[in-house]
Amino acid sequence: MSRDAVPADNGRLGVNDLECENEWTQLARKYWGGTARSRKVNNEVLKNEIWDVLDKEGFLFRSLLILENLQLLENYLWPGYDDASTNHHVLLIALIATVKNRENLQVWGKFTRSVALACFFQLTRADLFAKDGEKFSSLFRRVLSMSLDSSLAVTIRTHVLSFFICAFQSLENGLIRKECAPLVSISIWQNLASEAARERKFEDHLQLKKAWRAAARKFDAADESSQAKLRFDRAWLYSLLLDFIGRLKESSTDYLVYCERFLEFLTDLESQLPTRRYVNSLIKDLNLLALIRLSPMFNDPENGLFRDLFFLLRHFVYFPIDDNSGVQHTQTQSYEAHCAGLARLQRVSLKNFKEKLTILALSNYAAIDKKEELEAHLHPLSDAELVALAELLGFRTKYPAASNVEVGRELLLGVLLSAHERSRTFRETMKDLSTLPTETALYEPSLLRNEHYNGSRSLAIPKLNLQYLSVGDFLWRSFVLYRCESFFEIRKEMEETIKRLQPREMQLSNDVRFDGFSRMAIPISKPAIVEAAPPKVGCDKPAFVRAEIGLDVSKLAESVRREWEALKQDDVVYLLAVDPKESSQNLTNGHAAHATSRDFGIRFLRAAEIEQVLDEDGRVIRDVSVGTASGFMRRPRMRRLLVKLDTAAYKHDIAQKSEGQPDVYERINLIVRRKGRENNFKKILETIQRLALSDIPVPGWLQDVFLGYGDPTGATYTKLSNRVDELDFRDTFLDWKHLVESFPNRVIEPTTDQQPNITPPYILHGLTNPHPEPPRPSKKRRRDEVEVPRPVQKAVKVSTYLPPNNGPYPTDAPRKNQIRFTAVQVEAIVSGSQPGLTVIVGPPGTGKTDVAAQIINNIYHDFPSQRTLLIAHSNQALNQIFQKITNLDIDERHLLRLGHGEEDLETDVSYSKHGRVESFLDKRGYYLAEVDRLAANFQAPGAHGSSCETAGYFNSVYVVPAWSKFWDNANAPGTSASDIVTSFPFHQYFSNAPQPLFAPDISKEHALYVARGCQRHVERIFAELEDIRPFEILRTSRDKANYLLIKEARIIAMTSTHAAIRRQEIADVGFHYDNVIMEEAAQITEIENFIPLALQNPKDGHLPLQRVVLCGDHLQNSPIVQNLAFRQFANLEQSMFLRFVRLGVPTINLDHQGRARPSIAELYQWRYPKLENLPNVLTETEYLRANAGFRYEYQLIDVPDYKGTGESQPTPHYFQNLGEAEYAVAIYQYMRLLGYPASKISILTTYAGQRALIRDVLGHRCARNRLFGLPRLVTTVDKYQGEQNDYIILSLVRTTRVGYLRDIRRLTVALSRARLGLYVLGRRSVFEPCYELREAFAKLFDRPNQLLLTTGEMFPAERLLGDEVEATEMTGVEHLGQYVFEMTKAKIESLKAGENALPAVEETPEMMQLDEEDEGFGGEAPAVEEDEMEDFDGVT
């Protein structure tokens, strides 16, 4: 077996592992469980009964995971830790901490907020934090010392190293940062080879010398014990590096794993500027990369992972960035630095080795920056001369004996060559990476390792963490990870498709026959190469390669055939050469350590892009049916695809063919397609690639915060120079009282010329005064200095104005906000209306969507020249906020909704590009008719309303002069109200307005007010016609749509995926915008957060963004990433929103919920300590009444095995629970019999398999029965984030272990969807032992485990929530089923007797629509490595 193979110990636990009588559960019960008499640490128990047993097992991850689940750390190890604790005690803490990190659980919170610790020390919370800090520092120092203890087993040292990897990835934690910072400070330069080497560093940056002197002064001023600590800190990393160098000659697997972890550790240090700043110089000084490359471990052919980790480390070591300032070097700067190094080599060579190196000294740079050529030049030097040359160039030539390094010729040459050869930049490497897969790319060993990840080994993939070296670094990491994940998903689908097709070799002809079927694949004959265009200038591959593929669709069902015909231009399809002779006879869902494409019968795989889909006669297939004649449709037999092949692969294939290799395209016999929304990877990869190669900037005010450096508050509006001191908030405030309540810490005063209690709209002055902050003493302030008081905050001045009259018609009246925003919501609206970065954390039901809509409304009116881009994770979320925007006072002609999903908007008009164009043309007719009415008003002859152009002439000749004459008369001295009415020139035109237009007793001021409104109405007609005029001139629909995008629309909405796919296309038409607002930003991957910020081309080298508003909740669902390696190791599920929160960027936390009953809100309120209830949920009748027929408004129902079975998997990774499905449907039927509306009920589940099962049961029991009908929606928890309903029935499915619900974020979503009733179906014994879920389930467990029903009630109930009432207990699903059956029978009898009428049919069109995931039911689900993730019901 390869040494890269992953151990089989994956640590999967079931509930039996924690409940059965094994040695670990017995220990837990005796020493730290709930029944333990004392939790004082017994060192004998730690040593003999825990440590020795683990040591004997080889520290199996399964045993460690059991101990973690049994809360060994929380309840025993950490509460009992002190300075006298044994080494075994310390090491066990480190081991369990690494297990938690590997399981993606919170680690460091255990050391700062442990409830058990508070009880143990009997401390107040403030004292607890201080005590925790001291304890943690003590623990950390001890683990540091043990990391250098060579007497420890290498397996233990590997775990200890993992502890530090976790620590250095968590530098946002103050405790961690305090301990880690000294280990990578400038003091480690004490270990550089010489004083001269250090001085050369100081020459580049003078401030470094000041930092060095400050560190020296700190050391000199310290006492003896502090000096010892400082000496240890500056020597710790150096000692680890020397020890690592010495281990490179070891050959055991344990040492290999340790060295892999160490390379991961160094890569983490190099990939963040604060840890890289001084570490990179030390690594280069030790010539570490050359030492690794020459080591036996690197050159062992079986150590592929070690080599890949080395190349990743090398990438970061030589990343083109200034280690001190963090400024990324341009291509030119990088080349100049490379040339400077060569020039120095030439000068030293000419001065000291003139006889032997004259040719080197006189050669041009291009002749000596390649490894082979430079090595030939250096060959004449003797060993002693090589040493001398290296020393003159400043390279280390001596090592401590502990490192076991022999400085010989090979090492010296390696050092010199690696320092002076020209390396490819990350941009050059990235440019050559194909965005289309081949069989070689899909089965790269590095990609296969990612699939097998279980945490036991490192991976050679970059990580997303708190900080990035540069924007280019972020884009490079994102590109590599997104490409790996996309190729992983493609490979899984190709393998699954081939297994379904069951390829067989025909014995006589050696052809391949497919005995199975998949709707996603069709056997084909070889594609015909139609055209291969010559390469473009500067390229070495064809400009394009066009091929034609024939599809036999005669045997396909019509629905499947239409799916193939629906392929669109640029859709990616996959051409496979399948050879069953080469496939393994034992196909499994997993892979061996060295799996290849041929193990699955895939000889070749090439990707192609659709150009056209043609019918049998060569005609392009449109949306209309082809082949219809006389009302009949003949069954089509053939379809032809015109495709563009992957040009890079084609070039390679032709070259291989010329060398005698098989012709790839002759052997292709299968075409495979993928679902559309999962197959957009190519365009997204190309977008990331182009952004990285174009050096796209981030707005200057946002750059430091985005990269994770500097002041995290630096991008908020209070810190920006362009903040706005005066803003018109229009309808944000409902009245004066609302305004005062919205600023509880500010004094609100009317301006000098205004009276108190003025009415809206309000203009606020002085908003940019910062909020008062408590004084923070400076570390440098002397003790005898007096703290300078901060200036007193100024009052907010308020003024008002009379809103303009928009016209006499009811449609002219502006639409106003009716929401009484809370103080925190107003704070978010104020911040979002200002320039800068605003991060709004919106717990469930707190109205963050309403806040975002109001921010957009304020920006629209206050900054009419600015354009806003609205982004959301899903079409559903985007439509929700867009719907709210359409209800505000925003002109619909300025709204645009791009991408799919617009048709689901519940509006009368279309907001798509083509819908907007049609709307403009429809309005053209209406407004031109109004022009004709105006012409009739003036009795003006001519066709004035024939076009926008003639209307403009009419306006300038008739309308404008008429208004001028009117206002001259109206403003003349002595003019009365009757004179104004008499001289008004548009009486006839406004005769269809509500009358009287001018009241008989109207005042002069009001008459002028009405006249101004009439003028605005008329002016708006011609203004809109002027906007419509370009659509008369432009001829093509594409030009009209582009004009709409770049000129007309001011609020443009699209999903993050659409932005990523269409980025280049949108930017190329000249699209520009000023503001970005993201809804559900915590659910969007970081790269998809970033792309909307760069959806336009820079202006003068800068992006003209002024505002970025992120709305979301990092305590709910994160982006969904299926592969465990990318999710946990690479942290690909991280959103920009979460990273900003971790960095300490100021957040505005909405703190009042108005969705759920207060009692239901308490189920998740522990996640949001300051969350309170709005008055509506405390006073409105629906929240005060009980749920008819139920004893409780929420309850956890413990569902036992049904027919002897709990959870099941009809196909791998497709979890179902028939008992819970039947129970959920029975509760739904019961509610319907009591009169609950079906539209008020939703059924949620945690897995897609269970969703399909519940839909199946509903289809059999309810679909055709008007007594029941179907619920509003049956879907998964992940799909339902951002949604709500009155009553939620939730199925948790799992009965053997918790599964992915251990991630509390998903449970938070599940518990927060219900407004009035929540009924949870699950297995109590599974969820009760889980430490992470304890708070969430505490209140559920306080109530009975069996469903309690009340009798004699119908919906809606008259009983109040707190009323006592007798209840009937349902002992199981059979009992409830019988109960519902009897009720149904009685209901039918009453209907027959004429006592009742059948309930009305409710239209719920979306409730039972099977979306694409449901094709997995019964065997269609694609298998994934992590058994939880297939049912996540989504992909990144």
GROMACS .gro file of C-alpha atoms in nm, residues 888-1129:
model
  242
  888LEU     CA    1  -4.138   5.119  -0.185
  889ASP     CA    2  -4.136   5.458  -0.353
  890ILE     CA    3  -3.896   5.357  -0.628
  891ASP     CA    4  -3.974   5.410  -0.996
  892GLU     CA    5  -4.011   5.068  -1.156
  893ARG     CA    6  -3.821   5.180  -1.466
  894HIS     CA    7  -3.507   5.196  -1.252
  895LEU     CA    8  -3.539   4.836  -1.132
  896LEU     CA    9  -3.378   4.540  -1.310
  897ARG     CA   10  -3.371   4.173  -1.211
  898LEU     CA   11  -3.111   3.960  -1.395
  899GLY     CA   12  -3.092   3.582  -1.419
  900HIS     CA   13  -3.340   3.301  -1.369
  901GLY     CA   14  -3.603   3.327  -1.099
  902GLU     CA   15  -3.750   3.659  -1.208
  903GLU     CA   16  -4.060   3.478  -1.328
  904ASP     CA   17  -4.132   3.375  -0.966
  905LEU     CA   18  -4.175   3.736  -0.857
  906GLU     CA   19  -4.531   3.804  -0.747
  907THR     CA   20  -4.563   4.127  -0.944
  908ASP     CA   21  -4.776   4.245  -1.231
  909VAL     CA   22  -4.481   4.354  -1.442
  910SER     CA   23  -4.166   4.179  -1.557
  911TYR     CA   24  -3.834   4.307  -1.422
  912SER     CA   25  -3.608   4.101  -1.648
  913LYS     CA   26  -3.400   4.273  -1.916
  914HIS     CA   27  -3.640   4.188  -2.197
  915GLY     CA   28  -3.941   4.245  -1.972
  916ARG     CA   29  -3.814   4.590  -1.886
  917VAL     CA   30  -3.755   4.670  -2.254
  918GLU     CA   31  -4.109   4.557  -2.336
  919SER     CA   32  -4.238   4.761  -2.044
  920PHE     CA   33  -4.065   5.070  -2.178
  921LEU     CA   34  -4.219   5.015  -2.520
  922ASP     CA   35  -4.563   4.952  -2.366
  923LYS     CA   36  -4.534   5.271  -2.165
  924ARG     CA   37  -4.429   5.451  -2.479
  925GLY     CA   38  -4.776   5.401  -2.620
  926TYR     CA   39  -4.939   5.518  -2.298
  927TYR     CA   40  -4.728   5.833  -2.269
  928LEU     CA   41  -4.765   5.920  -2.638
  929ALA     CA   42  -5.141   5.896  -2.589
  930GLU     CA   43  -5.101   6.141  -2.300
  931VAL     CA   44  -4.913   6.373  -2.537
  932ASP     CA   45  -5.208   6.359  -2.775
  933ARG     CA   46  -5.435   6.455  -2.485
  934LEU     CA   47  -5.205   6.746  -2.408
  935ALA     CA   48  -5.215   6.847  -2.775
  936ALA     CA   49  -5.595   6.841  -2.756
  937ASN     CA   50  -5.568   7.061  -2.447
  938PHE     CA   51  -5.387   7.320  -2.660
  939GLN     CA   52  -5.590   7.240  -2.975
  940ALA     CA   53  -5.254   7.196  -3.147
  941PRO     CA   54  -5.281   7.034  -3.491
  942GLY     CA   55  -5.037   6.762  -3.596
  943ALA     CA   56  -4.924   6.411  -3.499
  944HIS     CA   57  -4.744   6.516  -3.181
  945GLY     CA   58  -4.782   6.175  -3.022
  946SER     CA   59  -4.638   5.974  -3.308
  947SER     CA   60  -4.291   5.927  -3.156
  948CYS     CA   61  -4.076   6.030  -2.866
  949GLU     CA   62  -3.896   6.275  -3.091
  950THR     CA   63  -4.215   6.457  -3.197
  951ALA     CA   64  -4.331   6.457  -2.836
  952GLY     CA   65  -4.008   6.633  -2.738
  953TYR     CA   66  -4.067   6.901  -3.002
  954PHE     CA   67  -4.424   6.945  -2.882
  955ASN     CA   68  -4.302   6.989  -2.525
  956SER     CA   69  -4.054   7.259  -2.619
  957VAL     CA   70  -4.298   7.445  -2.848
  958TYR     CA   71  -4.623   7.422  -2.650
  959VAL     CA   72  -4.589   7.288  -2.299
  960VAL     CA   73  -4.278   7.464  -2.167
  961PRO     CA   74  -4.389   7.810  -2.288
  962ALA     CA   75  -4.734   7.752  -2.137
  963TRP     CA   76  -4.585   7.674  -1.799
  964SER     CA   77  -4.351   7.974  -1.823
  965LYS     CA   78  -4.641   8.208  -1.897
  966PHE     CA   79  -4.846   8.057  -1.614
  967TRP     CA   80  -4.571   8.099  -1.354
  968ASP     CA   81  -4.505   8.457  -1.465
  969ASN     CA   82  -4.870   8.537  -1.399
  970ALA     CA   83  -4.888   8.332  -1.077
  971ASN     CA   84  -4.583   8.499  -0.926
  972ALA     CA   85  -4.685   8.851  -1.025
  973PRO     CA   86  -4.759   9.086  -0.730
  974GLY     CA   87  -5.122   9.097  -0.628
  975THR     CA   88  -5.220   8.767  -0.796
  976SER     CA   89  -5.503   8.594  -0.608
  977ALA     CA   90  -5.594   8.226  -0.585
  978SER     CA   91  -5.879   8.274  -0.834
  979ASP     CA   92  -5.639   8.439  -1.079
  980ILE     CA   93  -5.411   8.134  -1.051
  981VAL     CA   94  -5.700   7.896  -1.114
  982THR     CA   95  -5.822   8.101  -1.409
  983SER     CA   96  -5.480   8.124  -1.574
  984PHE     CA   97  -5.402   7.753  -1.523
  985PRO     CA   98  -5.355   7.626  -1.884
  986PHE     CA   99  -5.421   7.254  -1.835
  987HIS     CA  100  -5.782   7.234  -1.711
  988GLN     CA  101  -5.890   7.016  -2.002
  989TYR     CA  102  -5.599   6.776  -1.966
  990PHE     CA  103  -5.657   6.723  -1.592
  991SER     CA  104  -6.030   6.689  -1.630
  992ASN     CA  105  -6.001   6.314  -1.563
  993ALA     CA  106  -5.821   6.372  -1.231
  994PRO     CA  107  -6.011   6.363  -0.900
  995GLN     CA  108  -6.221   6.678  -0.893
  996PRO     CA  109  -6.225   6.952  -0.799
  997LEU     CA  110  -5.863   7.005  -0.896
  998PHE     CA  111  -5.872   7.343  -0.723
  999ALA     CA  112  -6.117   7.364  -0.433
 1000PRO     CA  113  -6.354   7.665  -0.440
 1001ASP     CA  114  -6.207   7.812  -0.120
 1002ILE     CA  115  -5.847   7.724  -0.199
 1003SER     CA  116  -5.573   7.947  -0.067
 1004LYS     CA  117  -5.310   8.098  -0.291
 1005GLU     CA  118  -5.032   7.886  -0.135
 1006HIS     CA  119  -5.230   7.567  -0.181
 1007ALA     CA  120  -5.324   7.660  -0.538
 1008LEU     CA  121  -4.956   7.702  -0.619
 1009TYR     CA  122  -4.885   7.367  -0.447
 1010VAL     CA  123  -5.147   7.193  -0.666
 1011ALA     CA  124  -5.012   7.362  -0.979
 1012ARG     CA  125  -4.659   7.247  -0.901
 1013GLY     CA  126  -4.788   6.892  -0.864
 1014CYS     CA  127  -4.957   6.915  -1.202
 1015GLN     CA  128  -4.638   7.046  -1.355
 1016ARG     CA  129  -4.438   6.757  -1.207
 1017HIS     CA  130  -4.689   6.511  -1.351
 1018VAL     CA  131  -4.656   6.662  -1.698
 1019GLU     CA  132  -4.279   6.690  -1.676
 1020ARG     CA  133  -4.259   6.325  -1.576
 1021ILE     CA  134  -4.438   6.227  -1.898
 1022PHE     CA  135  -4.176   6.393  -2.113
 1023ALA     CA  136  -3.889   6.280  -1.892
 1024GLU     CA  137  -3.999   5.920  -1.931
 1025LEU     CA  138  -4.044   5.964  -2.306
 1026GLU     CA  139  -3.691   6.100  -2.322
 1027ASP     CA  140  -3.571   5.785  -2.142
 1028ILE     CA  141  -3.772   5.570  -2.382
 1029ARG     CA  142  -3.640   5.745  -2.691
 1030PRO     CA  143  -3.318   5.536  -2.718
 1031PHE     CA  144  -3.533   5.224  -2.739
 1032GLU     CA  145  -3.694   5.369  -3.051
 1033ILE     CA  146  -3.353   5.420  -3.207
 1034LEU     CA  147  -3.178   5.097  -3.105
 1035ARG     CA  148  -3.269   4.809  -3.334
 1036THR     CA  149  -3.154   4.484  -3.178
 1037SER     CA  150  -3.295   4.348  -2.854
 1038ARG     CA  151  -2.939   4.291  -2.730
 1039ASP     CA  152  -2.850   4.659  -2.773
 1040LYS     CA  153  -3.169   4.761  -2.596
 1041ALA     CA  154  -3.101   4.525  -2.306
 1042ASN     CA  155  -2.742   4.648  -2.270
 1043TYR     CA  156  -2.853   5.012  -2.281
 1044LEU     CA  157  -3.103   4.934  -2.007
 1045LEU     CA  158  -2.830   4.778  -1.793
 1046ILE     CA  159  -2.567   5.048  -1.829
 1047LYS     CA  160  -2.785   5.360  -1.852
 1048GLU     CA  161  -3.139   5.321  -1.721
 1049ALA     CA  162  -3.138   5.078  -1.430
 1050ARG     CA  163  -3.031   5.215  -1.092
 1051ILE     CA  164  -3.105   4.909  -0.881
 1052ILE     CA  165  -2.980   4.587  -1.040
 1053ALA     CA  166  -3.049   4.256  -0.868
 1054MET     CA  167  -2.889   3.918  -0.937
 1055THR     CA  168  -2.774   3.608  -0.752
 1056SER     CA  169  -2.411   3.564  -0.657
 1057THR     CA  170  -2.386   3.272  -0.899
 1058HIS     CA  171  -2.520   3.479  -1.189
 1059ALA     CA  172  -2.268   3.750  -1.107
 1060ALA     CA  173  -1.985   3.496  -1.112
 1061ILE     CA  174  -2.097   3.342  -1.441
 1062ARG     CA  175  -2.167   3.667  -1.626
 1063ARG     CA  176  -1.895   3.888  -1.475
 1064GLN     CA  177  -1.691   3.937  -1.792
 1065GLU     CA  178  -1.995   3.984  -2.011
 1066ILE     CA  179  -2.140   4.247  -1.775
 1067ALA     CA  180  -1.811   4.432  -1.728
 1068ASP     CA  181  -1.740   4.440  -2.102
 1069VAL     CA  182  -2.055   4.638  -2.181
 1070GLY     CA  183  -1.934   4.916  -1.949
 1071PHE     CA  184  -2.152   4.842  -1.648
 1072HIS     CA  185  -2.065   5.061  -1.346
 1073TYR     CA  186  -2.216   5.085  -1.000
 1074ASP     CA  187  -2.146   5.257  -0.670
 1075ASN     CA  188  -2.299   5.037  -0.402
 1076VAL     CA  189  -2.325   4.665  -0.327
 1077ILE     CA  190  -2.582   4.522  -0.089
 1078MET     CA  191  -2.570   4.148  -0.016
 1079GLU     CA  192  -2.858   3.963   0.144
 1080GLU     CA  193  -2.785   3.632   0.325
 1081ALA     CA  194  -2.416   3.712   0.283
 1082ALA     CA  195  -2.316   3.448   0.539
 1083GLN     CA  196  -2.447   3.176   0.304
 1084ILE     CA  197  -2.223   3.279   0.014
 1085THR     CA  198  -1.870   3.144  -0.031
 1086GLU     CA  199  -1.602   3.407  -0.002
 1087ILE     CA  200  -1.512   3.409  -0.369
 1088GLU     CA  201  -1.879   3.461  -0.457
 1089ASN     CA  202  -1.886   3.741  -0.199
 1090PHE     CA  203  -1.588   3.899  -0.373
 1091ILE     CA  204  -1.689   3.877  -0.740
 1092PRO     CA  205  -1.987   4.119  -0.706
 1093LEU     CA  206  -1.741   4.376  -0.571
 1094ALA     CA  207  -1.543   4.342  -0.896
 1095LEU     CA  208  -1.830   4.325  -1.145
 1096GLN     CA  209  -1.705   4.637  -1.320
 1097ASN     CA  210  -1.379   4.738  -1.481
 1098PRO     CA  211  -1.162   4.977  -1.278
 1099LYS     CA  212  -1.167   5.351  -1.343
 1100ASP     CA  213  -0.821   5.507  -1.327
 1101GLY     CA  214  -0.692   5.196  -1.157
 1102HIS     CA  215  -0.957   5.199  -0.885
 1103LEU     CA  216  -1.300   5.046  -0.835
 1104PRO     CA  217  -1.550   5.329  -0.774
 1105LEU     CA  218  -1.736   5.149  -0.497
 1106GLN     CA  219  -1.865   5.369  -0.218
 1107ARG     CA  220  -2.073   5.132  -0.007
 1108VAL     CA  221  -2.072   4.764   0.079
 1109VAL     CA  222  -2.356   4.639   0.299
 1110LEU     CA  223  -2.347   4.275   0.413
 1111CYS     CA  224  -2.663   4.137   0.573
 1112GLY     CA  225  -2.660   3.787   0.717
 1113ASP     CA  226  -2.624   3.566   1.019
 1114HIS     CA  227  -2.306   3.364   1.072
 1115LEU     CA  228  -2.483   3.166   1.344
 1116GLN     CA  229  -2.712   3.009   1.084
 1117ASN     CA  230  -2.620   2.803   0.777
 1118SER     CA  231  -2.286   2.851   0.611
 1119PRO     CA  232  -2.219   2.788   0.240
 1120ILE     CA  233  -2.267   2.422   0.155
 1121VAL     CA  234  -1.954   2.235   0.050
 1122GLN     CA  235  -1.994   1.863  -0.003
 1123ASN     CA  236  -1.636   1.741   0.018
 1124LEU     CA  237  -1.504   1.707   0.374
 1125ALA     CA  238  -1.150   1.808   0.278
 1126PHE     CA  239  -1.256   2.138   0.124
 1127ARG     CA  240  -1.510   2.205   0.396
 1128GLN     CA  241  -1.297   2.139   0.704
 1129PHE     CA  242  -0.932   2.139   0.601
   0.00000   0.00000   0.00000
